[in-house]
Structures are given as C-alpha cells and as structure tokens.
PDB file of C-alpha atoms and ligand atoms in Angstrom:
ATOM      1  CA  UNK A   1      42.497  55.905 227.685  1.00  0.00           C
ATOM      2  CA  UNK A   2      42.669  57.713 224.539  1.00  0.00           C
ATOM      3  CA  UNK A   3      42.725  55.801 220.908  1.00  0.00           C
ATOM      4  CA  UNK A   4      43.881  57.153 217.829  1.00  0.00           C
ATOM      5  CA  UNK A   5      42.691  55.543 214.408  1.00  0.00           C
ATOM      6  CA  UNK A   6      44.268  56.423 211.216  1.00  0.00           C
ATOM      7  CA  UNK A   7      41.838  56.690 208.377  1.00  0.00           C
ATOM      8  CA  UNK A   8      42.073  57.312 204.393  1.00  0.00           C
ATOM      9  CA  UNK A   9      39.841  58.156 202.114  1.00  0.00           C
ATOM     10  CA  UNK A  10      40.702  56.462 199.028  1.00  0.00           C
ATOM     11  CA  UNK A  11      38.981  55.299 196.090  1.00  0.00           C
ATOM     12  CA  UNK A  12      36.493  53.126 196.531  1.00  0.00           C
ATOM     13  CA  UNK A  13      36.330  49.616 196.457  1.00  0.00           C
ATOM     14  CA  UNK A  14      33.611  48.789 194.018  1.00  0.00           C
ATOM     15  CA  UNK A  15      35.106  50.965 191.703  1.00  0.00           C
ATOM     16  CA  UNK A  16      37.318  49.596 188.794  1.00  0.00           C
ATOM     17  CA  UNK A  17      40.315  52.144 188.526  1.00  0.00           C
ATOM     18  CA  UNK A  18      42.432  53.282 185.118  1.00  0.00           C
ATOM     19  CA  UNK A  19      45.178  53.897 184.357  1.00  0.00           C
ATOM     20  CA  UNK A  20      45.388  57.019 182.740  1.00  0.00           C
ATOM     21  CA  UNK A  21      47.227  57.935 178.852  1.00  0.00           C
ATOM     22  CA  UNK A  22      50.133  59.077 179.981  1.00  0.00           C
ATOM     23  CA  UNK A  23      50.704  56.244 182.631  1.00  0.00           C
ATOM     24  CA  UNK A  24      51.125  58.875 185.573  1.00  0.00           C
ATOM     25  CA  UNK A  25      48.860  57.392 187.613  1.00  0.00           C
ATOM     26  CA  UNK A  26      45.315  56.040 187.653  1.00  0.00           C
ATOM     27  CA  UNK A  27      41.961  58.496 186.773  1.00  0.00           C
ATOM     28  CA  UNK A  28      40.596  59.338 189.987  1.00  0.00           C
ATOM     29  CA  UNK A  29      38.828  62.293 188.887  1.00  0.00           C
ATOM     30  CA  UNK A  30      34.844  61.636 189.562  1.00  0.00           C
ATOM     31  CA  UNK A  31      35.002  58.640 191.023  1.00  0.00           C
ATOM     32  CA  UNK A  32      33.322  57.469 194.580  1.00  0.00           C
ATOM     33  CA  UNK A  33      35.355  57.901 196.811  1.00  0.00           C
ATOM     34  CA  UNK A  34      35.290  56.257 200.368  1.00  0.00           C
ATOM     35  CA  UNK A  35      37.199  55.537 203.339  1.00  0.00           C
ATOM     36  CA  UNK A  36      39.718  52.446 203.207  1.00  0.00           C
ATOM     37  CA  UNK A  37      38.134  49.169 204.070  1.00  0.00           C
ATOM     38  CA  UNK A  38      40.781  48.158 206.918  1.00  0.00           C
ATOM     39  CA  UNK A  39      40.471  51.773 208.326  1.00  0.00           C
ATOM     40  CA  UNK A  40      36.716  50.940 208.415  1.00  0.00           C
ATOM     41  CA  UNK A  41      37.540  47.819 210.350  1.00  0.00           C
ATOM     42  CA  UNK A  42      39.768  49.969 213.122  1.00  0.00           C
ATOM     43  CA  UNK A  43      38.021  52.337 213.924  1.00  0.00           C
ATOM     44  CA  UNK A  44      34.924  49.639 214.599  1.00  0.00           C
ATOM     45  CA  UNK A  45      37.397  48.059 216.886  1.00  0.00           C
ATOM     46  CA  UNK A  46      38.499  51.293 218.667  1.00  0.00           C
ATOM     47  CA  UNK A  47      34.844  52.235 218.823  1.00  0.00           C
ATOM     48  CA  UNK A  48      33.634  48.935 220.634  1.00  0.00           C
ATOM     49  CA  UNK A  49      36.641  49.109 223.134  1.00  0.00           C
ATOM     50  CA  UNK A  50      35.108  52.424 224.028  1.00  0.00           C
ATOM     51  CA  UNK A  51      31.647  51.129 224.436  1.00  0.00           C
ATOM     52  CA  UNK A  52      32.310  48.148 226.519  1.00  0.00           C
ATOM     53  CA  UNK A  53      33.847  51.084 228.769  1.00  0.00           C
ATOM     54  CA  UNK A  54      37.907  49.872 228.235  1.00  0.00           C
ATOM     55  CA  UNK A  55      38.353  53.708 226.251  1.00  0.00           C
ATOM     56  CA  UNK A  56      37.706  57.244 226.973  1.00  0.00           C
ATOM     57  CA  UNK A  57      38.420  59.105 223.607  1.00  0.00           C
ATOM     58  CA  UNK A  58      38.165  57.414 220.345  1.00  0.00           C
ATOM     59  CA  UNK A  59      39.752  60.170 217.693  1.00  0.00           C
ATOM     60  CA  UNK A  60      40.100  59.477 214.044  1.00  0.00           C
ATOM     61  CA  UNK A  61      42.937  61.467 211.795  1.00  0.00           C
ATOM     62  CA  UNK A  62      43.236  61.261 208.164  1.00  0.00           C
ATOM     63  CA  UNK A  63      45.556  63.262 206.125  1.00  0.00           C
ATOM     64  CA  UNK A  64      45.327  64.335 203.095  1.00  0.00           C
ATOM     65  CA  UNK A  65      43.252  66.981 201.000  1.00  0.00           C
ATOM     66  CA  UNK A  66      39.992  69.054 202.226  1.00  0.00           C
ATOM     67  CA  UNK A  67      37.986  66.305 201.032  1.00  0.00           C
ATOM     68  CA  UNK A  68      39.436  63.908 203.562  1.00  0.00           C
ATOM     69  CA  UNK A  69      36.749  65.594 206.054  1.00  0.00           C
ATOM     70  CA  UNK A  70      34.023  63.875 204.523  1.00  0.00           C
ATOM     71  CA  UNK A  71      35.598  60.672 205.588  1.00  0.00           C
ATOM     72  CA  UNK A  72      36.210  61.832 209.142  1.00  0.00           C
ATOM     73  CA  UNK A  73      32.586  62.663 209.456  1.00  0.00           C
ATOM     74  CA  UNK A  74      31.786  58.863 208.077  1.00  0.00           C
ATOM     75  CA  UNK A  75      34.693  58.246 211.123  1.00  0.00           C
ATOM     76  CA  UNK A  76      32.374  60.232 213.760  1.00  0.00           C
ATOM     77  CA  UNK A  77      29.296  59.077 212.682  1.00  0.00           C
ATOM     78  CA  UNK A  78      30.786  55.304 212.746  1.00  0.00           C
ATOM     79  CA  UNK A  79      31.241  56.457 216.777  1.00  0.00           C
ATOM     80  CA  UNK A  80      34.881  58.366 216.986  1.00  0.00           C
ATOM     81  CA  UNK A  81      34.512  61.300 219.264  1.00  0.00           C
ATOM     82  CA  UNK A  82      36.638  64.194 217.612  1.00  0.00           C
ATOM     83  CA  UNK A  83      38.445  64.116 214.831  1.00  0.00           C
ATOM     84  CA  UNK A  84      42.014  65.613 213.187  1.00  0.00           C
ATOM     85  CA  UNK A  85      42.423  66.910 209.209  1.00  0.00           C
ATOM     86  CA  UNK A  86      46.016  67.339 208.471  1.00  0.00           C
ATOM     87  CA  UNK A  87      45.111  68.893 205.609  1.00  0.00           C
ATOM     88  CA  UNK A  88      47.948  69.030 202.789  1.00  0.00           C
ATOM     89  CA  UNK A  89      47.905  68.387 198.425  1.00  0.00           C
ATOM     90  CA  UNK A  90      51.549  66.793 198.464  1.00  0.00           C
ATOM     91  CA  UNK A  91      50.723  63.414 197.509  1.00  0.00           C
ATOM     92  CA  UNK A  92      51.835  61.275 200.694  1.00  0.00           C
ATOM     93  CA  UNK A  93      53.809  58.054 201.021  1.00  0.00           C
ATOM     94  CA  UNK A  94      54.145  56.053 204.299  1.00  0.00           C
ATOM     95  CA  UNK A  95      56.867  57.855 205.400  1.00  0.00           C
ATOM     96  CA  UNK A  96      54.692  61.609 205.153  1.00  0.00           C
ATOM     97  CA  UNK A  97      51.720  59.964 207.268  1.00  0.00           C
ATOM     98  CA  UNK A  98      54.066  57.882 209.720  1.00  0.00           C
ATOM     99  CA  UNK A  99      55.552  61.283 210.356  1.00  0.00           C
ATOM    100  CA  UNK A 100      52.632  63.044 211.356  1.00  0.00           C
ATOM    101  CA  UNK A 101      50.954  60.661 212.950  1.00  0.00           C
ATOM    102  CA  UNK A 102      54.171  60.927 215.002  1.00  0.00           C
ATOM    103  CA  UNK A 103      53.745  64.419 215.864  1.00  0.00           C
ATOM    104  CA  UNK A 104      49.906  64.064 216.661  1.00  0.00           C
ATOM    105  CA  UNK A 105      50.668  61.042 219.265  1.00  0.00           C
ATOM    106  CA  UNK A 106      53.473  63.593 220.969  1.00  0.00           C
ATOM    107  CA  UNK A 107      50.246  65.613 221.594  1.00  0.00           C
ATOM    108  CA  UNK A 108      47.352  63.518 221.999  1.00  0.00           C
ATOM    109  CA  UNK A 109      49.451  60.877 224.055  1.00  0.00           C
ATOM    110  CA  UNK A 110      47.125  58.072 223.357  1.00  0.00           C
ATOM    111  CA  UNK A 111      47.244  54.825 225.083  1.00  0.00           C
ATOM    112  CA  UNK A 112      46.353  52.717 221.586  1.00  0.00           C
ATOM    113  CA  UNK A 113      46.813  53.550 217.750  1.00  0.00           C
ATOM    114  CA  UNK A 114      45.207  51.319 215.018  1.00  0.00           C
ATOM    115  CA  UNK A 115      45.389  51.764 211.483  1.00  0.00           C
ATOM    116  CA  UNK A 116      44.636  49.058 208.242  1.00  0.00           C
ATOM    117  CA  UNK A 117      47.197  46.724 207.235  1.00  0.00           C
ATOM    118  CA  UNK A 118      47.181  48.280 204.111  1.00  0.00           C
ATOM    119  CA  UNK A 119      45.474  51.131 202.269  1.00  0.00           C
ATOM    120  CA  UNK A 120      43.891  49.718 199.148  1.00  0.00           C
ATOM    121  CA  UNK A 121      44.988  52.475 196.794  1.00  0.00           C
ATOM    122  CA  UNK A 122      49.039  52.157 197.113  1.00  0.00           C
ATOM    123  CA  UNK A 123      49.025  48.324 198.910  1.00  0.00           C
ATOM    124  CA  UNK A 124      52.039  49.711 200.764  1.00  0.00           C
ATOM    125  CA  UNK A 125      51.891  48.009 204.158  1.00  0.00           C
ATOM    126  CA  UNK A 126      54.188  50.110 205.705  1.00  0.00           C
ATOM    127  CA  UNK A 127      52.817  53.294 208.046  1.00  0.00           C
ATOM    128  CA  UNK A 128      51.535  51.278 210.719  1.00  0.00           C
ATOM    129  CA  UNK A 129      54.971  49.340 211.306  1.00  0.00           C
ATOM    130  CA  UNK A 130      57.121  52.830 210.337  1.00  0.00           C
ATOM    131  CA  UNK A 131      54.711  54.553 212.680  1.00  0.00           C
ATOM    132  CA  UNK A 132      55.515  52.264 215.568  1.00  0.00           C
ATOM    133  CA  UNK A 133      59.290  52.439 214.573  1.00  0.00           C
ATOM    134  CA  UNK A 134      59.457  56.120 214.765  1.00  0.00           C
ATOM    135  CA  UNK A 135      57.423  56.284 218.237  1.00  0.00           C
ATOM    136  CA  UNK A 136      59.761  53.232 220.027  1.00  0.00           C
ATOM    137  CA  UNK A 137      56.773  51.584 220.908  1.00  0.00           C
ATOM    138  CA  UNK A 138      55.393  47.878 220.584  1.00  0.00           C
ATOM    139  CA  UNK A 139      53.249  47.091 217.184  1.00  0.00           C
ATOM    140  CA  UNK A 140      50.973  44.128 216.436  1.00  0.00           C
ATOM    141  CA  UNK A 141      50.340  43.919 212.609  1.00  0.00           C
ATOM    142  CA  UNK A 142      47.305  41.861 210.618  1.00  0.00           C
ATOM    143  CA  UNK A 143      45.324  42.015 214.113  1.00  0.00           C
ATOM    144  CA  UNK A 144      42.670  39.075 214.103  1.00  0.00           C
ATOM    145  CA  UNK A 145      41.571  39.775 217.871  1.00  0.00           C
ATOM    146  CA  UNK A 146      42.320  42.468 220.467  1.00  0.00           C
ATOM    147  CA  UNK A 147      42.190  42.388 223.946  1.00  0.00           C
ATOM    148  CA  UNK A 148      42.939  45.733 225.677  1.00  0.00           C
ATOM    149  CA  UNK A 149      43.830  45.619 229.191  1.00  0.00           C
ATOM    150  CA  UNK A 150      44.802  48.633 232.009  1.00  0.00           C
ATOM    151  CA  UNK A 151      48.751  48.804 230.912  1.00  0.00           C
ATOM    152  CA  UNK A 152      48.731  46.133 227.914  1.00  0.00           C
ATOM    153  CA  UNK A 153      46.989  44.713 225.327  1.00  0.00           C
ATOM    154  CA  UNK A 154      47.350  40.983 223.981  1.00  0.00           C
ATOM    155  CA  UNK A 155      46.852  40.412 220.220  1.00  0.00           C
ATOM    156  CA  UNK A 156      46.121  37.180 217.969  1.00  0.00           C
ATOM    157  CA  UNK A 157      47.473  37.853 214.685  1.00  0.00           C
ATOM    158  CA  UNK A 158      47.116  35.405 211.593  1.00  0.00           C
ATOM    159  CA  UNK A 159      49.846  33.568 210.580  1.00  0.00           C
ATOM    160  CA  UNK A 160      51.180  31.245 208.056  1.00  0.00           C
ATOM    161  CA  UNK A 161      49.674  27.929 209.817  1.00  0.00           C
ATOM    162  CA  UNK A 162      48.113  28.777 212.758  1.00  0.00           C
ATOM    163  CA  UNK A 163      47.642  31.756 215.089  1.00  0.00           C
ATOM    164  CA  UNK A 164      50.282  33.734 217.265  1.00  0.00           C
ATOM    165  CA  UNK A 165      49.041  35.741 220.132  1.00  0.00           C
ATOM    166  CA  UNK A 166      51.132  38.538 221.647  1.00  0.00           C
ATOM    167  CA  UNK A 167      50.876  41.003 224.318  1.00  0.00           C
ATOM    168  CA  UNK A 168      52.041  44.670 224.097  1.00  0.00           C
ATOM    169  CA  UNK A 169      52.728  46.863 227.078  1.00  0.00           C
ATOM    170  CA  UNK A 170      50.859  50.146 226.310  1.00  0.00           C
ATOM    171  CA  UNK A 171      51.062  52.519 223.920  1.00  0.00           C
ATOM    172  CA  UNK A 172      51.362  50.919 221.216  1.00  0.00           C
ATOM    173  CA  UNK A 173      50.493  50.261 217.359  1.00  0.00           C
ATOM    174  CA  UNK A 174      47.985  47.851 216.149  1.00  0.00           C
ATOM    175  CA  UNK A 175      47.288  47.265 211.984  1.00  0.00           C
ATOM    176  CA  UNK A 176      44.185  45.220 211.448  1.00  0.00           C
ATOM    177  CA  UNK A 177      42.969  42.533 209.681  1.00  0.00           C
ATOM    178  CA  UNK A 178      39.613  41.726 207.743  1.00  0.00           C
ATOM    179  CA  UNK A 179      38.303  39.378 210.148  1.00  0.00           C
ATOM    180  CA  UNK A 180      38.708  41.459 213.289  1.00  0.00           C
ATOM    181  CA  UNK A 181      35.088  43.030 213.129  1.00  0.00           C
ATOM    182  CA  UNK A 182      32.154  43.809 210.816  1.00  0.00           C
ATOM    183  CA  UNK A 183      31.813  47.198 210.559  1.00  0.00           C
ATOM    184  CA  UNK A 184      28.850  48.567 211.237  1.00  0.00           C
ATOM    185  CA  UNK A 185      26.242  50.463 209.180  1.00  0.00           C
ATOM    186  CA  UNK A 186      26.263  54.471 209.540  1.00  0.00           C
ATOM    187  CA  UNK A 187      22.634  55.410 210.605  1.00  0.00           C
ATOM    188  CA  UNK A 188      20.876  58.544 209.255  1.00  0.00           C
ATOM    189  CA  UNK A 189      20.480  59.685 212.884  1.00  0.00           C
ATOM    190  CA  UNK A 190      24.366  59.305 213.498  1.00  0.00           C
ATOM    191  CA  UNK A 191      25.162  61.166 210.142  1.00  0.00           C
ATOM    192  CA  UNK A 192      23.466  63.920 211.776  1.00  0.00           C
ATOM    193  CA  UNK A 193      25.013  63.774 215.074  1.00  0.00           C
ATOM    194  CA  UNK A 194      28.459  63.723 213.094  1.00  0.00           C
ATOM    195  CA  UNK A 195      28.027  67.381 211.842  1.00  0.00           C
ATOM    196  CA  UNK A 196      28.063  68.346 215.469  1.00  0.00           C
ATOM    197  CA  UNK A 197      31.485  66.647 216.959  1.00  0.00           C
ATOM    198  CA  UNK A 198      34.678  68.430 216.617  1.00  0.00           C
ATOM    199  CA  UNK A 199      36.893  68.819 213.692  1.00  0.00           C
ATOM    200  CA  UNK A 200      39.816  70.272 213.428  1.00  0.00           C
ATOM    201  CA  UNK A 201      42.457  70.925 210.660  1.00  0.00           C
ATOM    202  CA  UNK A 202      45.828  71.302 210.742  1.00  0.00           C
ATOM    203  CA  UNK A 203      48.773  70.851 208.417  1.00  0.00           C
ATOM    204  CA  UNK A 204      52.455  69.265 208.346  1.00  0.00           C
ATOM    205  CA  UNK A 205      53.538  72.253 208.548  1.00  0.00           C
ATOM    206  CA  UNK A 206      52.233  73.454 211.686  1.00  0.00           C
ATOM    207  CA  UNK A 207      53.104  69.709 213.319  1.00  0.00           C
ATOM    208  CA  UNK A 208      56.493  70.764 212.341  1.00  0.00           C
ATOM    209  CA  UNK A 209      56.948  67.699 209.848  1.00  0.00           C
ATOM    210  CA  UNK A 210      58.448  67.312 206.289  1.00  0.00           C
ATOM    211  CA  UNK A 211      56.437  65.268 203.618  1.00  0.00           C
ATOM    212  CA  UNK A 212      58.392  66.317 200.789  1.00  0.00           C
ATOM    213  CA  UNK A 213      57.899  63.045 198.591  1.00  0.00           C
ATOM    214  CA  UNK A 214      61.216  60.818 198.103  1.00  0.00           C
ATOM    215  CA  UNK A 215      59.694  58.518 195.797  1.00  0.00           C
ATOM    216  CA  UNK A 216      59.341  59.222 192.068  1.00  0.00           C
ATOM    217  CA  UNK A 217      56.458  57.103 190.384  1.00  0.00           C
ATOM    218  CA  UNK A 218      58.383  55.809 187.120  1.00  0.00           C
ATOM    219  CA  UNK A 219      55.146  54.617 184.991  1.00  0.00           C
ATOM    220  CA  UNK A 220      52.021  53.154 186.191  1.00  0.00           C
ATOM    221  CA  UNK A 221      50.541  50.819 183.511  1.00  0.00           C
ATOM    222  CA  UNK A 222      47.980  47.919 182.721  1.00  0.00           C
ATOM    223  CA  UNK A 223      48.777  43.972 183.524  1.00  0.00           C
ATOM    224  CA  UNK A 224      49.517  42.593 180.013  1.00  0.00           C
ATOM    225  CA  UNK A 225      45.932  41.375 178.369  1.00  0.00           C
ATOM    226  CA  UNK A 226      45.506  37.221 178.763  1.00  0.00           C
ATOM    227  CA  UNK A 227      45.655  35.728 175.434  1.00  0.00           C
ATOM    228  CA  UNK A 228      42.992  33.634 173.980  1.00  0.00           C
ATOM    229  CA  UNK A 229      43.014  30.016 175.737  1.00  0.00           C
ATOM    230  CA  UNK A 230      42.211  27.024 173.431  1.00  0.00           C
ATOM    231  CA  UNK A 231      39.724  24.162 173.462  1.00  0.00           C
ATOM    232  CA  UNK A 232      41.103  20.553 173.179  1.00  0.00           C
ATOM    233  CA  UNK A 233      39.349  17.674 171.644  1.00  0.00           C
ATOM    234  CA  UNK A 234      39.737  14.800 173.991  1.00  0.00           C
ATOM    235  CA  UNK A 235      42.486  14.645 176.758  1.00  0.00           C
ATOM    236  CA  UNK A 236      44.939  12.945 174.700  1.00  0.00           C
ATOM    237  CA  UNK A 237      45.755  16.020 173.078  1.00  0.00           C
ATOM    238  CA  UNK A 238      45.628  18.106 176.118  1.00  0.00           C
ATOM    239  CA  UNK A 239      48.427  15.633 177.960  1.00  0.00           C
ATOM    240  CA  UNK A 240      49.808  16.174 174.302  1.00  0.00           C
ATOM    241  CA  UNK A 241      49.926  19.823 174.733  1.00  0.00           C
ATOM    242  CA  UNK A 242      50.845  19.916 177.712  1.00  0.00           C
ATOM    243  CA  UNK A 243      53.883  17.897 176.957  1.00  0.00           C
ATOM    244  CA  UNK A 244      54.966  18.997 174.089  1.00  0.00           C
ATOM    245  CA  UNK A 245      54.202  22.656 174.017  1.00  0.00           C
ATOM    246  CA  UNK A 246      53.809  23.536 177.430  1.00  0.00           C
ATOM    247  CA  UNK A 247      56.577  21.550 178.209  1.00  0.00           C
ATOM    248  CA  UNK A 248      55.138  21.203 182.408  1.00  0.00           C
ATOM    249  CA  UNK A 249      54.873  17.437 182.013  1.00  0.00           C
ATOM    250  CA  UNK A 250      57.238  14.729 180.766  1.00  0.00           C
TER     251      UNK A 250
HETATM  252  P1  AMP B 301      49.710  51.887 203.723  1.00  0.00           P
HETATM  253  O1  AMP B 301      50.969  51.718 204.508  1.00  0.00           O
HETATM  254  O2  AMP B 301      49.760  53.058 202.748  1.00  0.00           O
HETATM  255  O3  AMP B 301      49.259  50.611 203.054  1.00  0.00           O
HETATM  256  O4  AMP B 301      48.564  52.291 204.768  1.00  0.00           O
HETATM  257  C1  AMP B 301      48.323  51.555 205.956  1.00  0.00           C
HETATM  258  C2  AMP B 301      47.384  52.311 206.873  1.00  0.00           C
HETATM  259  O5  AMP B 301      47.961  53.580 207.220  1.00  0.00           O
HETATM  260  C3  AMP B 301      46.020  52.670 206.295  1.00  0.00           C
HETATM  261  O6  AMP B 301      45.116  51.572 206.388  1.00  0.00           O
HETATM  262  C4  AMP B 301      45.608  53.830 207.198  1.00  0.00           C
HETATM  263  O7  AMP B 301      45.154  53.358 208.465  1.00  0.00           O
HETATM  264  C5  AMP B 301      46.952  54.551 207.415  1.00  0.00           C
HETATM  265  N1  AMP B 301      47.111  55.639 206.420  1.00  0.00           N
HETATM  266  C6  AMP B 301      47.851  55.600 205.287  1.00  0.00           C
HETATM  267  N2  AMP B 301      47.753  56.772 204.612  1.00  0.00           N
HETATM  268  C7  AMP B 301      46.918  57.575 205.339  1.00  0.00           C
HETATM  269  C8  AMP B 301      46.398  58.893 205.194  1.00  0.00           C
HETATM  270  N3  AMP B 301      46.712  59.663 204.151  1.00  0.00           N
HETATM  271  N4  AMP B 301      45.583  59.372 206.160  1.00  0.00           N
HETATM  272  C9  AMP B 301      45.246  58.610 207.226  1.00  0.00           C
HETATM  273  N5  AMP B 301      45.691  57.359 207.420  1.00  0.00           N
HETATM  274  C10 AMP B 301      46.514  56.840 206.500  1.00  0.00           C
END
C-alpha cells in the first residue's frame, strides 16, 4: 500500500513575516524557510503506518520552486521513501496543487493521501478537500486519529463538542490535525541517508495540468495598530466607562 503526503515548504513558523511597501505581498526574501507544520505532522503519520508494517511506499511531493527539494530531503530523512518535485515559479493556489496532485495519484495509484489542514502561509484550507473532490474519492479532514485497515481506514476527527469517527473505503484523502502525532526529530545519520533516496522532478506541464493563477491578490496589508488602553482609578469609574462610553453595559 502506497501513501502519498503532500508537503510545502513555507516560511517558517518562528519567523515574524512583513508585509512589504507596496502591499504585494509579505518579504520572504532571506528568511528561514521550513516545511509546513501540519505537513510535518502527515508525513509522521504516513511514516509510522509504514513502520508498524500497514504501508509499503511512503512518498512525499511538494510543488513549488527548486528550493522545495530541500524540504523533500527533510521529508526523506523524516522516513518517506522517494520523493516527487513538481517543480514550477507560478505562484500556486489550491486549485494548481489539487490539480497535480491529481495527476500524480493517476500514476502512483496510492492507497492513502494526507496532507495539513492548512498551509500556514495562505491559511487556505482547501487542497486537501478539492483534492479529494477532483479524485471522487472519500476525505477525512482535521484528522485527530487514524486507523488504516486492508480496504478502509476509520478516522476520529475533532469536532465542535465532542469527537466524530468515520470510516473511508480506500483510497482516499486525509488532512491532519495538530494532535495526531509529534513529529519526530531528523537525526544527523538520517540527513545523510536522505541524500541517497530518490528524487525526482517534474513539472505541470509534463503532468499535463494548468496552474495558470485565477486569483488576483488585491493588497496585502497590516492589522490596524491597537490604540493605547487606559488605567482606571477604582471600579466605579470603570462600570462608569463602561456604561457610558463603551456603552456594553446598562
Ligand atoms: P492549503 O489548502 O493551501 O491551506 O494547504 C493545505 C495542504 O495542502 C498543505 O498542508 C499541504 O499538505 C498541501 N499543499 C498546499 N500547497 C502545497 C504545495 N505547494 N506543495 C505541496 N503540498 C501543498
């Protein structure tokens, strides 16, 4: 049984992003850059279904520019087997990387596919369930648990209140959730054995797929700066305040 894990390399976490002058975007120039935190947290999951024997092939794919390879090497040396570059400088939406991760599972034919919930650069939420709409297959989103089985796999998912567990008949599309898994730490010796596995690049255009963006970023710009709060001498002028400025109390 083959698994698929969608990774991105995006900026990250620890760093504190700008936006740039001209409101384009944010500076990502020089800045660490690392794979996405939920990616981090599938491919751990796809990696220990393989070692308790329930997976054959764990492969890791992350599209995007050449750089991306450094994050699939993180990917192999975190325990995927091989891994895939679709290697392109269109900036992608959700739609872009749904669409060739698409054509990749038309030719790896793997049983399982996991990706984040969301990428922490756009927050969009959206490949793993467009992903799963464009293949016709069953999808389990904000995965807390997985249980893989011969044909299915049954999935508790976090919900508002309480927990919902489902089961998927195989293949299908799994997003996950912080507390799945701890990843674990990428060992010197690993890094090394990383260099080794196979990686191979390809490009939209070869998987026959379109990422022409149809989105146009308007402005990106800073929440508005908090004012100044104010200190109140006793709490009969705060219930003052409140009441008569505020105006959140009668
Ligand atoms: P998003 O819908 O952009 O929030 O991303 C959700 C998930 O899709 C991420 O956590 C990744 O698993 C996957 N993904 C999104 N963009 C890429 C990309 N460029 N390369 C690989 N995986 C991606």
């Amino acid at each position: 049984m083959k698994i698929l894990v969608a990774v991105k390399r995006v900026v990250d976490y620890n760093v504190k992003v700008r936006v740039k002058s001209d409101q384009t975007g944010v500076e990502t120039a020089n800045l660490k850059m690392s794979m996405n935190p939920f990616d981090e947290i599938a491919l751990e999951e796809a990696v220990r279904l393989k070692e308790k024997g329930l997976a054959t092939e764990v492969i890791a794919v992350s599209c995007g520019v050449a750089q991306c390879q450094e994050t699939l090497r993180t990917a192999m040396a975190i325990g995927a087997d091989r891994a895939i570059l679709v290697e392109t400088s269109t900036e992608l939406e959700p739609l872009g990387v749904a669409k060739i991760l698409k054509a990749l599972v038309d030719k790896e034919q793997p049983s399982l596919i996991i990706l984040g919930k969301q990428a922490i650069d756009d927050d969009c939420n959206q490949t793993g369930q467009m992903l799963a709409a464009l293949i016709g297959c069953a999808q389990a989103t904000f995965a807390s648990k997985v249980e893989l089985m011969p044909a299915q796999v049954k999935v508790t998912r976090e919900v508002d209140g309480g927990l919902e567990t489902l089961s998927l008949t195989l293949p299908a599309v799994i997003t996950t959730d912080l507390r799945l898994n701890e990843p674990r730490f990428v060992t010197l010796p690993n890094i090394m054995k990383a260099k080794k596995k196979q990686l191979d690049t390809l490009t939209p255009e070869s998987l026959g797929v379109d990422v022409t963006p149809r989105i146009k970023m308007l402005k990106v710009c800073d929440p508005p700066t908090r004012s100044a709060g104010v200190k109140v001498a006793d709490v009969a002028a705060l219930m003052d305040k409140l009441k008569n400025e505020a105006k959140v109390i009668q």
